[in-house]
Short mmCIF file of C-alpha atoms in Angstrom, two decimals:
data_model
loop_
_atom_site.label_atom_id
_atom_site.label_comp_id
_atom_site.label_asym_id
_atom_site.label_seq_id
_atom_site.Cartn_x
_atom_site.Cartn_y
_atom_site.Cartn_z
CA MET A 26 0.00 0.00 -0.01
CA ASN A 27 1.47 3.37 -1.00
CA LYS A 28 1.62 6.31 1.37
CA LEU A 29 -1.42 8.08 -0.15
CA SER A 30 -3.67 5.02 0.11
CA LYS A 31 -2.45 4.38 3.65
CA PHE A 32 -3.28 7.86 4.80
CA CYS A 33 -6.67 7.92 3.04
CA ASN A 34 -7.59 4.58 4.72
CA GLU A 35 -6.60 5.93 8.10
CA LEU A 36 -8.49 9.17 7.49
CA SER A 37 -11.72 7.29 6.56
CA ASN A 38 -12.04 6.31 10.22
CA TYR A 39 -12.69 9.99 11.08
CA THR A 40 -14.49 11.52 8.10
CA ASP A 41 -16.42 10.75 4.92
CA ILE A 42 -14.76 13.71 3.20
CA ARG A 43 -12.57 12.57 0.31
CA PRO A 44 -9.27 14.39 0.14
CA GLU A 45 -8.09 16.26 -2.91
CA ILE A 46 -4.72 14.84 -4.00
CA TYR A 47 -1.95 16.95 -5.54
CA LEU A 48 1.01 15.17 -7.01
CA SER A 49 4.51 16.54 -7.65
CA PRO A 50 6.93 15.89 -10.48
CA ALA A 51 9.37 13.17 -9.46
CA THR A 52 12.41 15.36 -10.32
CA GLY A 53 13.43 18.97 -10.11
CA TYR A 54 10.91 19.82 -7.41
CA ARG A 55 12.97 20.90 -4.39
CA ALA A 56 13.65 24.59 -3.94
CA ARG A 57 15.99 23.74 -1.05
CA ALA A 58 18.25 20.71 -0.61
CA GLU A 59 20.90 19.61 1.90
CA PHE A 60 23.84 17.33 1.19
CA GLY A 61 26.76 16.00 3.19
CA PHE A 62 30.29 16.35 1.77
CA SER A 63 32.80 13.53 1.94
CA LYS A 64 35.55 12.06 -0.28
CA HIS A 65 35.20 14.89 -2.88
CA SER A 66 31.47 14.14 -3.31
CA TYR A 67 28.04 15.17 -2.21
CA THR A 68 26.48 12.57 0.04
CA MET A 69 23.03 11.43 1.06
CA VAL A 70 21.84 8.65 3.32
CA GLU A 71 19.23 6.23 1.97
CA ASP A 72 18.19 3.07 3.84
CA LYS A 73 21.04 3.68 6.27
CA GLN A 74 23.56 3.60 3.38
CA LYS A 75 25.71 6.65 2.46
CA ILE A 76 25.45 7.44 -1.26
CA PHE A 77 28.15 9.44 -3.05
CA MET A 78 27.21 11.66 -5.99
CA ASP A 79 28.22 14.70 -8.01
CA ASN A 80 24.62 15.63 -8.84
CA SER A 81 21.00 14.88 -7.93
CA SER A 82 17.79 14.96 -9.91
CA ILE A 83 15.67 16.01 -6.91
CA PRO A 84 16.54 19.77 -6.60
CA HIS A 85 15.23 22.53 -8.90
CA PRO A 86 17.11 22.66 -12.28
CA CYS A 87 18.95 25.82 -11.14
CA ILE A 88 20.55 23.82 -8.33
CA GLN A 89 21.11 20.73 -10.52
CA GLN A 90 23.02 22.76 -13.09
CA LEU A 91 25.22 24.31 -10.36
CA MET A 92 26.00 21.19 -8.34
CA PRO A 93 28.74 19.52 -10.46
CA LYS A 94 30.35 22.83 -11.34
CA LEU A 95 30.50 23.94 -7.72
CA LEU A 96 31.81 20.55 -6.62
CA SER A 97 34.60 20.82 -9.21
CA LYS A 98 35.61 24.23 -7.90
CA ILE A 99 35.60 23.01 -4.29
CA ASN A 100 37.70 19.97 -5.20
CA GLU A 101 40.26 22.22 -6.90
CA SER A 102 40.84 24.09 -3.61
CA GLU A 103 42.36 22.48 -0.56
CA VAL A 104 41.23 25.35 1.68
CA LEU A 105 37.58 24.97 0.54
CA GLN A 106 37.60 21.19 1.01
CA LYS A 107 39.27 21.06 4.43
CA LYS A 108 36.81 20.26 7.26
CA LEU A 109 33.84 20.87 4.94
CA PHE A 110 31.03 18.48 5.96
CA GLN A 111 27.76 19.89 4.55
CA ILE A 112 26.52 21.90 1.55
CA ASN A 113 22.99 23.36 1.51
CA PHE A 114 21.23 24.91 -1.46
CA ARG A 115 18.22 27.22 -1.87
CA THR A 116 16.85 28.80 -4.99
CA SER A 117 14.32 31.45 -5.98
CA GLY A 118 14.03 29.83 -9.36
CA THR A 119 16.68 32.10 -10.84
CA LYS A 120 19.23 32.75 -8.02
CA VAL A 121 20.88 30.20 -5.80
CA LEU A 122 22.15 30.42 -2.24
CA ALA A 123 24.87 27.88 -1.39
CA THR A 124 25.88 27.44 2.26
CA LEU A 125 29.16 25.65 3.01
CA ILE A 126 29.35 24.37 6.58
CA TYR A 127 32.68 23.56 8.30
CA HIS A 128 34.30 22.04 11.35
CA LYS A 129 36.91 24.83 11.37
CA ARG A 130 37.16 28.59 11.66
CA LEU A 131 37.07 30.34 8.30
CA GLU A 132 40.05 32.62 7.72
CA GLU A 133 41.06 35.08 4.99
CA ASP A 134 42.36 32.34 2.64
CA TRP A 135 38.82 30.79 2.71
CA ILE A 136 37.23 34.14 1.91
CA LEU A 137 39.50 34.66 -1.11
CA ALA A 138 38.76 31.13 -2.40
CA ALA A 139 35.00 31.61 -1.86
CA LYS A 140 35.06 34.90 -3.71
CA ASP A 141 36.77 33.23 -6.61
CA ILE A 142 33.90 30.73 -6.77
CA GLN A 143 31.25 33.42 -6.73
CA ASP A 144 33.02 35.34 -9.46
CA ASN A 145 32.78 32.28 -11.67
CA PHE A 146 29.01 31.77 -11.29
CA LYS A 147 26.27 34.21 -12.16
CA ASN A 148 23.33 34.41 -9.77
CA LEU A 149 25.10 32.58 -6.97
CA SER A 150 25.66 33.73 -3.39
CA VAL A 151 27.97 31.79 -1.08
CA ILE A 152 27.76 31.65 2.69
CA GLY A 153 30.38 29.98 4.87
CA ARG A 154 29.35 28.81 8.32
CA SER A 155 31.17 27.26 11.25
CA LYS A 156 30.55 27.28 14.96
CA LYS A 157 29.53 30.88 15.98
CA GLN A 158 30.79 32.19 12.61
CA LYS A 159 29.12 33.33 9.39
CA VAL A 160 31.02 34.63 6.40
CA LEU A 161 28.86 36.14 3.66
CA ILE A 162 30.01 36.31 0.05
CA GLY A 163 27.29 38.05 -1.92
CA LYS A 164 23.68 38.63 -0.78
CA GLU A 165 22.34 36.63 2.15
CA ASP A 166 18.60 36.91 1.38
CA LEU A 167 16.76 35.39 -1.54
CA GLU A 168 13.73 37.23 -2.95
CA VAL A 169 11.22 34.70 -4.23
CA ILE A 170 8.33 35.86 -6.41
CA CYS A 171 5.26 33.64 -5.86
CA ASN A 172 2.27 33.60 -8.15
CA TYR A 173 -1.13 32.10 -7.53
CA ASP A 174 -4.36 32.74 -9.45
CA ASN A 175 -3.99 36.39 -10.61
CA THR A 176 -1.98 37.43 -7.60
CA SER A 177 1.74 37.61 -6.87
CA PHE A 178 3.82 38.58 -3.88
CA LYS A 179 7.48 38.69 -2.87
CA ILE A 180 8.92 36.76 0.02
CA LEU A 181 12.38 36.97 1.50
CA GLN A 182 14.19 33.90 2.87
CA ASN A 183 17.70 32.83 3.78
CA ASP A 184 19.51 29.71 4.90
CA LEU A 185 18.36 30.00 8.52
CA VAL A 186 14.57 29.88 8.04
CA PHE A 187 12.01 27.33 7.03
CA PHE A 188 10.29 27.68 3.68
CA GLN A 189 8.04 25.29 1.78
CA PRO A 190 10.44 23.00 -0.12
CA ASN A 191 8.34 21.95 -3.17
CA PHE A 192 8.68 24.48 -5.95
CA TYR A 193 5.50 23.31 -7.75
CA LEU A 194 3.07 22.52 -4.97
CA TYR A 195 3.50 25.67 -2.82
CA SER A 196 1.18 27.87 -4.91
CA LEU A 197 -1.34 24.98 -5.10
CA MET A 198 -1.43 24.86 -1.26
CA ILE A 199 -2.23 28.57 -1.14
CA ARG A 200 -4.96 28.19 -3.78
CA PHE A 201 -6.47 25.23 -1.90
CA ILE A 202 -6.72 27.24 1.34
CA THR A 203 -8.07 30.42 -0.24
CA LYS A 204 -10.86 28.73 -2.20
CA GLN A 205 -12.18 27.13 1.02
CA LEU A 206 -12.40 30.36 3.08
CA LYS A 207 -15.89 31.40 4.06
CA ASN A 208 -16.69 34.72 5.74
CA PRO A 209 -13.07 35.51 6.73
CA LYS A 210 -12.54 38.34 9.20
CA ASP A 211 -9.22 38.30 11.06
CA LEU A 212 -6.60 35.52 11.09
CA LEU A 213 -4.42 34.27 13.92
CA GLU A 214 -1.42 32.39 12.59
CA LEU A 215 0.99 30.32 14.66
CA TYR A 216 4.35 28.99 13.45
CA CYS A 217 4.30 31.56 10.62
CA GLY A 218 7.95 31.15 9.63
CA CYS A 219 9.08 33.83 7.19
CA GLY A 220 5.52 34.35 5.96
CA GLY A 221 4.92 31.62 3.37
CA PHE A 222 1.17 31.69 4.16
CA THR A 223 1.00 35.02 6.02
CA LEU A 224 1.73 37.13 2.98
CA PRO A 225 -0.65 35.55 0.45
CA LEU A 226 -3.51 35.18 2.95
CA ALA A 227 -3.28 38.88 4.03
CA SER A 228 -5.41 39.84 1.01
CA LYS A 229 -8.14 37.42 2.09
CA PHE A 230 -8.51 38.63 5.68
CA ASN A 231 -9.22 42.03 7.22
CA ASN A 232 -6.22 41.69 9.57
CA VAL A 233 -3.57 39.02 10.32
CA PHE A 234 -1.71 38.55 13.60
CA ALA A 235 1.24 36.18 12.97
CA THR A 236 3.54 34.65 15.56
CA GLU A 237 6.77 32.65 15.35
CA ASN A 238 9.56 31.87 17.81
CA ASN A 239 12.47 32.04 15.30
CA ARG A 240 13.96 35.58 15.35
CA HIS A 241 15.44 35.20 11.84
CA SER A 242 12.01 34.32 10.41
CA ILE A 243 10.23 37.23 12.09
CA LYS A 244 12.92 39.65 10.88
CA LEU A 245 12.52 38.53 7.28
CA LEU A 246 8.73 38.53 7.50
CA LYS A 247 8.74 42.17 8.67
CA GLU A 248 10.95 43.07 5.69
CA SER A 249 8.66 41.16 3.30
CA ILE A 250 5.62 42.98 4.66
CA LYS A 251 7.28 46.31 3.76
CA LEU A 252 8.40 44.90 0.39
CA ASN A 253 4.78 44.07 -0.49
CA ASP A 254 3.30 47.33 0.92
CA LEU A 255 1.01 45.44 3.27
CA PHE A 256 -0.58 47.23 6.20
CA ASN A 257 -2.89 44.66 7.78
CA ILE A 258 -0.30 42.29 9.26
CA GLU A 259 1.10 42.49 12.78
CA THR A 260 3.81 40.12 13.98
CA ALA A 261 5.29 39.03 17.30
CA ARG A 262 8.14 36.74 18.23
CA LEU A 263 6.23 34.30 20.42
CA SER A 264 6.17 30.54 20.75
CA ASP A 265 2.86 28.66 20.38
CA ASP A 266 2.47 28.40 24.19
CA GLU A 267 3.35 32.09 24.65
CA THR A 268 0.73 33.05 22.05
CA ALA A 269 -1.87 31.02 23.94
CA SER A 270 -0.82 32.69 27.19
CA ALA A 271 -1.03 36.17 25.65
CA LEU A 272 -4.51 35.64 24.20
CA ALA A 273 -5.70 34.27 27.59
CA ASN A 274 -4.34 37.42 29.28
CA GLU A 275 -2.34 35.28 31.66
CA ARG A 276 0.69 37.59 31.66
CA PRO A 277 1.93 40.69 29.80
CA PHE A 278 4.57 40.42 27.07
CA ARG A 279 6.89 43.31 26.26
CA ARG A 280 6.87 42.01 22.69
CA LEU A 281 3.14 42.88 22.50
CA GLU A 282 3.45 46.44 23.91
CA ASN A 283 2.28 48.11 20.68
CA ILE A 284 -0.34 45.48 19.71
CA ASP A 285 -3.98 45.74 20.75
CA MET A 286 -5.06 42.13 21.00
CA GLN A 287 -8.60 43.14 21.87
CA SER A 288 -9.07 44.89 18.52
CA TYR A 289 -9.00 41.64 16.56
CA GLU A 290 -12.10 39.74 15.46
CA PHE A 291 -10.61 36.36 14.71
CA SER A 292 -12.63 34.12 12.47
CA HIS A 293 -9.80 31.62 11.73
CA ILE A 294 -6.67 30.19 13.33
CA LEU A 295 -3.92 28.74 11.12
CA VAL A 296 -1.35 26.34 12.53
CA ASP A 297 1.67 24.92 10.69
CA PRO A 298 3.55 23.05 13.44
CA PRO A 299 6.77 21.00 13.26
CA ARG A 300 6.56 17.23 12.87
CA ALA A 301 5.82 16.84 16.62
CA GLY A 302 2.40 18.43 16.03
CA LEU A 303 0.47 20.71 18.34
CA SER A 304 1.22 21.36 21.99
CA ALA A 305 -1.53 20.87 24.61
CA GLU A 306 -1.72 24.67 25.07
CA THR A 307 -2.20 25.24 21.35
CA ILE A 308 -4.95 22.64 21.18
CA LYS A 309 -6.67 24.33 24.12
CA LEU A 310 -6.29 27.72 22.39
CA SER A 311 -7.67 26.45 19.07
CA LYS A 312 -10.99 25.60 20.70
CA GLN A 313 -11.75 29.32 20.88
CA PHE A 314 -11.93 29.57 17.10
CA LYS A 315 -14.77 28.58 14.83
CA ASN A 316 -12.52 27.78 11.89
CA MET A 317 -9.10 26.13 11.92
CA ILE A 318 -6.59 25.67 9.07
CA TYR A 319 -4.15 22.89 9.94
CA ILE A 320 -1.08 22.41 7.78
CA SER A 321 0.80 19.22 8.74
CA CYS A 322 4.05 17.65 7.57
CA ASN A 323 3.37 14.50 9.67
CA PRO A 324 0.16 12.50 8.98
CA GLU A 325 0.58 10.54 12.26
CA THR A 326 0.54 13.63 14.51
CA PHE A 327 -2.18 15.18 12.31
CA ILE A 328 -4.52 12.23 13.03
CA ARG A 329 -3.57 12.30 16.71
CA ASP A 330 -4.33 16.07 16.91
CA MET A 331 -7.55 15.65 14.90
CA VAL A 332 -8.95 13.51 17.72
CA LYS A 333 -7.82 16.01 20.37
CA VAL A 334 -9.17 19.17 18.68
CA ASP A 335 -12.52 17.38 18.17
CA ARG A 336 -13.50 19.16 14.93
CA LYS A 337 -15.32 18.31 11.74
CA ILE A 338 -13.21 18.25 8.55
CA GLU A 339 -14.70 20.61 6.02
CA SER A 340 -12.09 19.93 3.32
CA ILE A 341 -8.68 18.24 3.16
CA GLY A 342 -5.87 18.20 0.62
CA ILE A 343 -2.92 15.84 0.36
CA PHE A 344 0.20 17.33 -1.19
CA ASP A 345 2.90 14.85 -2.23
CA GLN A 346 5.70 17.34 -1.61
CA PHE A 347 8.36 14.65 -1.39
CA ALA A 348 7.98 12.32 -4.37
CA ASN A 349 9.35 8.79 -3.93
CA THR A 350 9.62 9.15 -0.16
CA GLN A 351 7.21 8.21 2.67
CA HIS A 352 6.50 11.86 3.50
CA ILE A 353 3.39 13.86 2.60
CA GLU A 354 1.96 17.25 3.51
CA VAL A 355 -1.69 17.62 4.64
CA VAL A 356 -3.81 20.79 4.56
CA ALA A 357 -7.17 20.63 6.30
CA LEU A 358 -9.92 23.19 7.03
CA LEU A 359 -11.69 22.19 10.24
CA LYS A 360 -14.93 23.47 11.69
#
């Protein structure tokens, strides 16, 4: 039984709603990818076996085209190879951010070698990282232009923040959510990241209050809000439990000094938690809201949380973000 059938069978125990299924191309779909580096090669682990490669068909074509050329340049330089153990890529579809991660401090000779690499590749920015050190060669932030229906928006990201990995399904996830919205007023969003859903949904709600615990994500989201000339989004660096505490008026937060929580008329709550799912406090908080949008990267914790939130599924979409793996993404609108 494949992963989609398995999840649909499990879901049928809780609802008669049939999920909409969105498939991804099997290759070229990842806008971000992480590889180990060993023995002059990129590495990945599959079935507990380390695989050595000079390219991969999984990342976006921009990354695929760069991978062997970058590897060749790294292997020509002893200073770039030494103590290098990981190489991460991100792309906007035109530009690529490559992060080289080391078990050593990066000195001036590394900077010169990295600049030589960047000079050889158009639309590439290189970042070197080691413990408590970041060396930036080029621009750190990627500006991604996202289009859905007749709308487009810009979103900033870098190598320290989460962003939806599937280049093709991201806009379909937004479209799926927006077409299900009924009588939207204000939106409370938890785990907002750098604004992957905050920014496109702002046009569908009167106001959005978005929270996230990652300071890098919140910083980029604030910059993206200005970039898109949006005026109906407020943000705060709060964890899920802190957000619940703030809304319950349990204690004051300095980070909310200039935000009037009583002015919101929330019709929806959106949660996009990590694989561990929702905390007990977030589940308790969610019960205050008539409508809930749950985005899950873990079907097991989604089913577990579905039982706990005790809601009716209005609509549900399955997004095969990770072709040829056991992972799927679920988007559900719950009443």
